[in-house]
Short mmCIF file of N, CA, C and O in Angstrom, two decimals:
data_model
loop_
_atom_site.label_atom_id
_atom_site.label_comp_id
_atom_site.label_asym_id
_atom_site.label_seq_id
_atom_site.Cartn_x
_atom_site.Cartn_y
_atom_site.Cartn_z
N LYS A 1 -0.20 14.02 11.49
CA LYS A 1 -0.13 15.33 12.10
C LYS A 1 -1.32 16.17 11.66
O LYS A 1 -1.85 15.98 10.57
N ASP A 2 -1.69 17.13 12.48
CA ASP A 2 -2.84 17.99 12.17
C ASP A 2 -2.65 18.74 10.86
O ASP A 2 -1.55 19.21 10.55
N HIS A 3 -3.71 18.84 10.08
CA HIS A 3 -3.77 19.62 8.84
C HIS A 3 -2.81 19.10 7.77
O HIS A 3 -2.42 19.84 6.89
N GLU A 4 -2.44 17.86 7.85
CA GLU A 4 -1.53 17.26 6.89
C GLU A 4 -2.35 16.43 5.90
O GLU A 4 -3.21 15.66 6.30
N THR A 5 -2.10 16.58 4.60
CA THR A 5 -2.80 15.76 3.62
C THR A 5 -2.24 14.34 3.68
O THR A 5 -1.16 14.10 4.24
N ILE A 6 -2.96 13.41 3.08
CA ILE A 6 -2.48 12.02 3.03
C ILE A 6 -1.15 11.96 2.28
O ILE A 6 -0.23 11.26 2.70
N GLU A 7 -1.03 12.72 1.20
CA GLU A 7 0.21 12.74 0.43
C GLU A 7 1.36 13.31 1.25
O GLU A 7 2.47 12.78 1.24
N GLU A 8 1.11 14.41 1.98
CA GLU A 8 2.16 14.99 2.83
C GLU A 8 2.57 14.01 3.92
O GLU A 8 3.77 13.87 4.22
N CYS A 9 1.61 13.31 4.49
CA CYS A 9 1.89 12.31 5.52
C CYS A 9 2.77 11.19 4.95
O CYS A 9 3.74 10.76 5.58
N ALA A 10 2.43 10.71 3.76
CA ALA A 10 3.20 9.62 3.14
C ALA A 10 4.64 10.05 2.89
O ALA A 10 5.58 9.30 3.17
N ARG A 11 4.84 11.26 2.36
CA ARG A 11 6.21 11.75 2.12
C ARG A 11 6.98 11.90 3.43
O ARG A 11 8.15 11.51 3.53
N ARG A 12 6.31 12.45 4.45
CA ARG A 12 6.98 12.63 5.75
C ARG A 12 7.35 11.29 6.37
O ARG A 12 8.48 11.10 6.84
N GLU A 13 6.41 10.33 6.35
CA GLU A 13 6.69 9.02 6.93
C GLU A 13 7.83 8.31 6.21
O GLU A 13 8.67 7.68 6.84
N LEU A 14 7.85 8.38 4.87
CA LEU A 14 8.93 7.75 4.13
C LEU A 14 10.27 8.37 4.50
O LEU A 14 11.25 7.65 4.72
N LEU A 15 10.32 9.69 4.62
CA LEU A 15 11.55 10.36 5.02
C LEU A 15 11.98 9.94 6.42
O LEU A 15 13.14 9.57 6.66
N GLU A 16 11.04 9.93 7.38
CA GLU A 16 11.36 9.57 8.76
C GLU A 16 11.81 8.12 8.88
O GLU A 16 12.70 7.81 9.67
N GLU A 17 11.18 7.22 8.12
CA GLU A 17 11.43 5.79 8.31
C GLU A 17 12.53 5.24 7.40
O GLU A 17 13.06 4.16 7.68
N SER A 18 12.86 5.94 6.31
CA SER A 18 13.86 5.39 5.39
C SER A 18 14.96 6.37 5.00
O SER A 18 15.95 5.98 4.40
N GLY A 19 14.77 7.66 5.32
CA GLY A 19 15.73 8.67 4.91
C GLY A 19 15.58 9.13 3.48
O GLY A 19 16.38 9.93 3.00
N LEU A 20 14.53 8.66 2.77
CA LEU A 20 14.33 9.02 1.37
C LEU A 20 13.37 10.20 1.23
O LEU A 20 12.34 10.24 1.88
N GLN A 21 13.72 11.14 0.36
CA GLN A 21 12.80 12.19 -0.04
C GLN A 21 12.18 11.76 -1.35
O GLN A 21 12.84 11.10 -2.16
N CYS A 22 10.91 12.11 -1.56
CA CYS A 22 10.27 11.60 -2.76
C CYS A 22 9.16 12.50 -3.27
O CYS A 22 8.65 13.35 -2.56
N SER A 23 8.82 12.27 -4.53
CA SER A 23 7.57 12.77 -5.09
C SER A 23 6.70 11.53 -5.22
O SER A 23 7.20 10.42 -5.44
N ILE A 24 5.39 11.68 -5.06
CA ILE A 24 4.52 10.51 -5.05
C ILE A 24 3.31 10.73 -5.95
O ILE A 24 2.92 11.86 -6.22
N GLN A 25 2.75 9.60 -6.38
CA GLN A 25 1.53 9.59 -7.17
C GLN A 25 0.60 8.56 -6.54
O GLN A 25 0.99 7.39 -6.42
N PRO A 26 -0.60 8.93 -6.12
CA PRO A 26 -1.52 7.93 -5.55
C PRO A 26 -1.93 6.91 -6.61
O PRO A 26 -2.18 7.27 -7.75
N VAL A 27 -1.95 5.62 -6.22
CA VAL A 27 -2.36 4.57 -7.15
C VAL A 27 -3.50 3.71 -6.62
O VAL A 27 -4.18 3.06 -7.39
N ALA A 28 -3.70 3.69 -5.30
CA ALA A 28 -4.76 2.82 -4.77
C ALA A 28 -5.24 3.30 -3.41
O ALA A 28 -4.49 3.85 -2.62
N GLU A 29 -6.54 3.04 -3.16
CA GLU A 29 -7.16 3.22 -1.85
C GLU A 29 -7.91 1.92 -1.59
O GLU A 29 -8.79 1.55 -2.35
N VAL A 30 -7.50 1.22 -0.54
CA VAL A 30 -8.01 -0.12 -0.29
C VAL A 30 -8.58 -0.19 1.13
O VAL A 30 -7.93 0.23 2.08
N VAL A 31 -9.79 -0.73 1.26
CA VAL A 31 -10.41 -0.96 2.56
C VAL A 31 -10.43 -2.47 2.80
O VAL A 31 -10.81 -3.24 1.92
N VAL A 32 -9.98 -2.88 3.98
CA VAL A 32 -9.95 -4.30 4.33
C VAL A 32 -10.71 -4.50 5.64
O VAL A 32 -10.49 -3.78 6.61
N VAL A 33 -11.62 -5.48 5.66
CA VAL A 33 -12.36 -5.85 6.87
C VAL A 33 -11.81 -7.18 7.34
O VAL A 33 -11.75 -8.15 6.57
N PHE A 34 -11.36 -7.23 8.59
CA PHE A 34 -10.81 -8.46 9.16
C PHE A 34 -11.83 -9.08 10.11
O PHE A 34 -12.29 -8.43 11.04
N ASP A 35 -12.17 -10.34 9.88
CA ASP A 35 -13.07 -11.11 10.75
C ASP A 35 -14.37 -10.36 11.04
O ASP A 35 -14.93 -10.45 12.13
N GLY A 36 -14.84 -9.60 10.07
CA GLY A 36 -16.11 -8.91 10.19
C GLY A 36 -16.11 -7.71 11.10
O GLY A 36 -17.14 -7.08 11.29
N VAL A 37 -14.97 -7.34 11.67
CA VAL A 37 -14.96 -6.26 12.65
C VAL A 37 -13.94 -5.18 12.30
O VAL A 37 -14.30 -4.04 12.05
N LYS A 38 -12.71 -5.52 12.33
CA LYS A 38 -11.64 -4.53 12.22
C LYS A 38 -11.51 -4.05 10.77
O LYS A 38 -11.34 -4.84 9.86
N ARG A 39 -11.56 -2.76 10.59
CA ARG A 39 -11.40 -2.17 9.27
C ARG A 39 -10.08 -1.41 9.20
O ARG A 39 -9.72 -0.71 10.15
N THR A 40 -9.42 -1.56 8.09
CA THR A 40 -8.24 -0.75 7.84
C THR A 40 -8.40 -0.12 6.47
O THR A 40 -9.04 -0.67 5.58
N ARG A 41 -7.84 1.04 6.31
CA ARG A 41 -7.84 1.73 5.01
C ARG A 41 -6.38 1.98 4.66
O ARG A 41 -5.63 2.53 5.45
N HIS A 42 -6.01 1.55 3.47
CA HIS A 42 -4.63 1.72 3.00
C HIS A 42 -4.62 2.67 1.82
O HIS A 42 -5.45 2.54 0.92
N TYR A 43 -3.68 3.58 1.83
CA TYR A 43 -3.45 4.45 0.68
C TYR A 43 -2.10 4.04 0.12
O TYR A 43 -1.12 3.94 0.85
N VAL A 44 -2.06 3.80 -1.18
CA VAL A 44 -0.86 3.27 -1.81
C VAL A 44 -0.38 4.28 -2.85
O VAL A 44 -1.18 4.82 -3.63
N PHE A 45 0.93 4.52 -2.86
CA PHE A 45 1.53 5.50 -3.76
C PHE A 45 2.69 4.87 -4.53
O PHE A 45 3.36 3.98 -4.02
N VAL A 46 2.92 5.37 -5.72
CA VAL A 46 4.15 5.11 -6.44
C VAL A 46 5.04 6.30 -6.12
O VAL A 46 4.61 7.45 -6.20
N ALA A 47 6.29 6.02 -5.75
CA ALA A 47 7.19 7.09 -5.34
C ALA A 47 8.42 7.13 -6.25
O ALA A 47 8.93 6.09 -6.67
N GLU A 48 8.85 8.34 -6.53
CA GLU A 48 10.14 8.55 -7.18
C GLU A 48 11.02 9.17 -6.10
O GLU A 48 10.76 10.29 -5.65
N ALA A 49 12.01 8.40 -5.64
CA ALA A 49 12.75 8.79 -4.45
C ALA A 49 14.17 9.25 -4.77
O ALA A 49 14.77 8.84 -5.76
N GLN A 50 14.68 10.12 -3.90
CA GLN A 50 16.06 10.57 -3.96
C GLN A 50 16.72 10.26 -2.63
O GLN A 50 16.10 10.39 -1.59
N GLY A 51 17.97 9.84 -2.69
CA GLY A 51 18.72 9.54 -1.48
C GLY A 51 19.08 8.08 -1.39
O GLY A 51 18.82 7.28 -2.30
N ILE A 52 19.68 7.72 -0.29
CA ILE A 52 20.07 6.34 -0.03
C ILE A 52 19.20 5.83 1.11
O ILE A 52 19.19 6.41 2.20
N PRO A 53 18.44 4.74 0.87
CA PRO A 53 17.55 4.25 1.93
C PRO A 53 18.34 3.68 3.10
O PRO A 53 19.39 3.06 2.92
N THR A 54 17.82 3.95 4.29
CA THR A 54 18.43 3.40 5.50
C THR A 54 17.38 2.61 6.27
O THR A 54 16.21 2.95 6.28
N GLU A 55 17.81 1.54 6.91
CA GLU A 55 16.91 0.71 7.70
C GLU A 55 16.57 1.42 9.00
O GLU A 55 17.38 2.14 9.57
N SER A 56 15.34 1.22 9.45
CA SER A 56 14.89 1.79 10.72
C SER A 56 14.08 0.73 11.46
O SER A 56 13.88 -0.37 10.97
N ALA A 57 13.60 1.08 12.65
CA ALA A 57 12.77 0.15 13.43
C ALA A 57 11.47 -0.17 12.69
O ALA A 57 10.89 -1.24 12.88
N GLU A 58 11.00 0.74 11.83
CA GLU A 58 9.74 0.54 11.12
C GLU A 58 9.91 -0.06 9.74
O GLU A 58 8.94 -0.56 9.16
N MET A 59 11.12 -0.03 9.17
CA MET A 59 11.25 -0.41 7.77
C MET A 59 12.64 -0.96 7.47
O MET A 59 13.63 -0.43 7.94
N ALA A 60 12.66 -2.02 6.68
CA ALA A 60 13.89 -2.55 6.09
C ALA A 60 13.67 -2.49 4.58
O ALA A 60 13.12 -3.41 3.98
N PRO A 61 14.04 -1.36 3.93
CA PRO A 61 13.73 -1.18 2.51
C PRO A 61 14.30 -2.30 1.64
O PRO A 61 15.43 -2.73 1.82
N GLN A 62 13.47 -2.75 0.71
CA GLN A 62 13.88 -3.75 -0.27
C GLN A 62 13.26 -3.38 -1.61
O GLN A 62 12.14 -2.90 -1.66
N TRP A 63 13.98 -3.61 -2.68
CA TRP A 63 13.48 -3.35 -4.02
C TRP A 63 13.33 -4.69 -4.73
O TRP A 63 14.16 -5.58 -4.60
N PHE A 64 12.29 -4.80 -5.56
CA PHE A 64 12.03 -6.03 -6.31
C PHE A 64 11.73 -5.68 -7.76
O PHE A 64 11.10 -4.66 -8.03
N ASP A 65 12.18 -6.55 -8.67
CA ASP A 65 11.76 -6.43 -10.06
C ASP A 65 10.26 -6.66 -10.11
O ASP A 65 9.71 -7.42 -9.31
N MET A 66 9.60 -6.04 -11.08
CA MET A 66 8.14 -6.16 -11.18
C MET A 66 7.69 -7.61 -11.30
O MET A 66 6.63 -7.96 -10.82
N ASP A 67 8.50 -8.44 -11.94
CA ASP A 67 8.10 -9.84 -12.11
C ASP A 67 8.58 -10.74 -10.97
O ASP A 67 8.42 -11.95 -11.02
N ALA A 68 9.14 -10.13 -9.91
CA ALA A 68 9.64 -10.92 -8.77
C ALA A 68 9.09 -10.42 -7.44
O ALA A 68 9.69 -10.66 -6.39
N ILE A 69 7.96 -9.73 -7.45
CA ILE A 69 7.36 -9.25 -6.21
C ILE A 69 6.91 -10.46 -5.39
O ILE A 69 6.22 -11.34 -5.91
N PRO A 70 7.30 -10.55 -4.12
CA PRO A 70 7.00 -11.74 -3.31
C PRO A 70 5.57 -11.76 -2.75
O PRO A 70 5.35 -11.68 -1.54
N TYR A 71 4.60 -11.90 -3.63
CA TYR A 71 3.19 -11.89 -3.22
C TYR A 71 2.88 -12.96 -2.19
O TYR A 71 2.01 -12.77 -1.34
N ASP A 72 3.57 -14.09 -2.23
CA ASP A 72 3.32 -15.17 -1.27
C ASP A 72 3.62 -14.77 0.16
O ASP A 72 3.15 -15.40 1.10
N ASN A 73 4.40 -13.72 0.35
CA ASN A 73 4.74 -13.24 1.70
C ASN A 73 3.83 -12.10 2.16
O ASN A 73 4.09 -11.48 3.18
N MET A 74 2.78 -11.81 1.39
CA MET A 74 1.91 -10.68 1.68
C MET A 74 0.49 -11.16 1.97
O MET A 74 0.14 -12.30 1.71
N TRP A 75 -0.33 -10.25 2.49
CA TRP A 75 -1.74 -10.56 2.72
C TRP A 75 -2.39 -10.94 1.39
O TRP A 75 -2.07 -10.38 0.35
N PRO A 76 -3.36 -11.87 1.41
CA PRO A 76 -3.99 -12.34 0.17
C PRO A 76 -4.64 -11.23 -0.67
O PRO A 76 -4.63 -11.30 -1.89
N ASP A 77 -5.19 -10.19 -0.04
CA ASP A 77 -5.83 -9.14 -0.83
C ASP A 77 -4.84 -8.40 -1.72
O ASP A 77 -5.20 -7.91 -2.79
N ILE A 78 -3.59 -8.33 -1.30
CA ILE A 78 -2.59 -7.58 -2.07
C ILE A 78 -2.38 -8.20 -3.45
O ILE A 78 -2.18 -7.48 -4.43
N GLN A 79 -2.48 -9.52 -3.53
CA GLN A 79 -2.33 -10.20 -4.82
C GLN A 79 -3.44 -9.78 -5.79
O GLN A 79 -3.26 -9.88 -7.01
N GLU A 80 -4.57 -9.32 -5.25
CA GLU A 80 -5.70 -8.91 -6.08
C GLU A 80 -5.54 -7.51 -6.66
O GLU A 80 -5.88 -7.27 -7.81
N TRP A 81 -5.04 -6.55 -5.86
CA TRP A 81 -5.04 -5.17 -6.31
C TRP A 81 -3.69 -4.60 -6.68
O TRP A 81 -3.60 -3.70 -7.52
N LEU A 82 -2.60 -5.08 -6.09
CA LEU A 82 -1.29 -4.47 -6.36
C LEU A 82 -0.86 -4.59 -7.83
O LEU A 82 -0.40 -3.60 -8.41
N PRO A 83 -1.00 -5.75 -8.48
CA PRO A 83 -0.59 -5.80 -9.89
C PRO A 83 -1.33 -4.77 -10.75
O PRO A 83 -0.73 -4.11 -11.60
N PHE A 84 -2.63 -4.62 -10.53
CA PHE A 84 -3.42 -3.64 -11.28
C PHE A 84 -2.93 -2.23 -10.99
O PHE A 84 -2.76 -1.41 -11.90
N ALA A 85 -2.71 -1.92 -9.72
CA ALA A 85 -2.27 -0.57 -9.33
C ALA A 85 -0.90 -0.25 -9.93
O ALA A 85 -0.68 0.87 -10.41
N LEU A 86 -0.01 -1.22 -9.95
CA LEU A 86 1.32 -0.98 -10.52
C LEU A 86 1.25 -0.78 -12.03
O LEU A 86 1.96 0.07 -12.58
N ARG A 87 0.39 -1.54 -12.70
CA ARG A 87 0.24 -1.36 -14.15
C ARG A 87 -0.38 0.00 -14.48
O ARG A 87 -0.03 0.63 -15.46
N ALA A 88 -1.31 0.46 -13.64
CA ALA A 88 -1.98 1.74 -13.89
C ALA A 88 -1.04 2.92 -13.69
O ALA A 88 -1.22 3.97 -14.30
N ARG A 89 -0.04 2.77 -12.83
CA ARG A 89 1.00 3.79 -12.58
C ARG A 89 0.43 5.19 -12.35
O ARG A 89 0.95 6.18 -12.83
N GLY A 90 -0.69 5.27 -11.63
CA GLY A 90 -1.25 6.56 -11.28
C GLY A 90 -2.19 7.14 -12.32
O GLY A 90 -2.78 8.19 -12.09
N LYS A 91 -2.34 6.48 -13.46
CA LYS A 91 -3.27 6.98 -14.48
C LYS A 91 -4.71 6.77 -14.05
O LYS A 91 -5.60 7.49 -14.46
N VAL A 92 -4.92 5.74 -13.24
CA VAL A 92 -6.24 5.43 -12.70
C VAL A 92 -6.05 5.17 -11.21
O VAL A 92 -5.14 4.45 -10.81
N LEU A 93 -6.88 5.76 -10.37
CA LEU A 93 -6.82 5.49 -8.94
C LEU A 93 -7.64 4.23 -8.67
O LEU A 93 -8.84 4.20 -8.90
N CYS A 94 -6.96 3.17 -8.25
CA CYS A 94 -7.63 1.90 -7.97
C CYS A 94 -8.29 1.98 -6.60
O CYS A 94 -7.70 2.47 -5.65
N ARG A 95 -9.50 1.48 -6.52
CA ARG A 95 -10.19 1.41 -5.24
C ARG A 95 -10.69 0.00 -5.08
O ARG A 95 -11.20 -0.61 -6.03
N GLY A 96 -10.57 -0.55 -3.87
CA GLY A 96 -11.03 -1.91 -3.63
C GLY A 96 -11.51 -2.09 -2.21
O GLY A 96 -11.13 -1.35 -1.30
N TYR A 97 -12.34 -3.10 -2.03
CA TYR A 97 -12.90 -3.46 -0.73
C TYR A 97 -12.75 -4.98 -0.60
O TYR A 97 -13.18 -5.72 -1.46
N PHE A 98 -12.10 -5.41 0.48
CA PHE A 98 -11.81 -6.83 0.67
C PHE A 98 -12.20 -7.27 2.07
O PHE A 98 -12.04 -6.51 3.03
N GLU A 99 -12.71 -8.49 2.19
CA GLU A 99 -13.05 -9.07 3.48
C GLU A 99 -12.15 -10.28 3.72
O GLU A 99 -12.01 -11.14 2.85
N MET A 100 -11.57 -10.31 4.92
CA MET A 100 -10.67 -11.40 5.32
C MET A 100 -11.25 -12.10 6.54
O MET A 100 -11.86 -11.46 7.40
N TYR A 101 -11.06 -13.40 6.61
CA TYR A 101 -11.44 -14.17 7.79
C TYR A 101 -10.37 -15.22 8.01
O TYR A 101 -10.02 -15.95 7.08
N ASP A 102 -9.84 -15.29 9.23
CA ASP A 102 -8.74 -16.21 9.53
C ASP A 102 -7.62 -16.08 8.51
O ASP A 102 -7.08 -17.07 8.02
N ASP A 103 -7.27 -14.85 8.16
CA ASP A 103 -6.19 -14.54 7.22
C ASP A 103 -6.45 -15.05 5.81
O ASP A 103 -5.52 -15.17 5.00
N ARG A 104 -7.69 -15.37 5.48
CA ARG A 104 -8.06 -15.80 4.13
C ARG A 104 -8.97 -14.76 3.51
O ARG A 104 -9.83 -14.19 4.19
N LEU A 105 -8.80 -14.54 2.22
CA LEU A 105 -9.67 -13.62 1.49
C LEU A 105 -10.99 -14.33 1.23
O LEU A 105 -11.03 -15.39 0.62
N ILE A 106 -12.11 -13.75 1.74
CA ILE A 106 -13.42 -14.41 1.56
C ILE A 106 -14.38 -13.57 0.72
O ILE A 106 -15.42 -14.07 0.29
N GLY A 107 -14.07 -12.32 0.48
CA GLY A 107 -14.95 -11.49 -0.32
C GLY A 107 -14.24 -10.27 -0.85
O GLY A 107 -13.26 -9.82 -0.27
N LYS A 108 -14.70 -9.80 -2.00
CA LYS A 108 -14.08 -8.63 -2.59
C LYS A 108 -15.05 -7.95 -3.53
O LYS A 108 -15.98 -8.57 -4.06
N ILE A 109 -14.84 -6.66 -3.69
CA ILE A 109 -15.53 -5.90 -4.73
C ILE A 109 -14.44 -5.60 -5.75
O ILE A 109 -13.43 -4.98 -5.42
N PRO A 110 -14.61 -6.09 -6.97
CA PRO A 110 -13.53 -5.95 -7.98
C PRO A 110 -13.13 -4.51 -8.21
O PRO A 110 -13.93 -3.59 -8.08
N LEU A 111 -11.87 -4.36 -8.59
CA LEU A 111 -11.33 -3.04 -8.92
C LEU A 111 -11.80 -2.63 -10.29
O LEU A 111 -12.03 -3.44 -11.15
#
């Protein structure tokens, strides 16, 4: 929405898609290039939420223990930056740049 910060957008989207209200702390900003063309930018937050999560068309909320995060079901770049971002817990803003080709990680700039 117009004039909305990234943090305000994240809180609003979480509320709309899961029914949860939250306070958030930014932990990562990640740029991904797919097949040399398509770029995406992801902003990642740690959230402290209140309420009961509800499933929506956009989200089926699931919680995982830190040692049981299903990295094998995620894009390969996530295995590179998410563990670091979770350990940092907002004390350091992680930034990364990753290149993917045919769904494989082929290049990265370390965090």
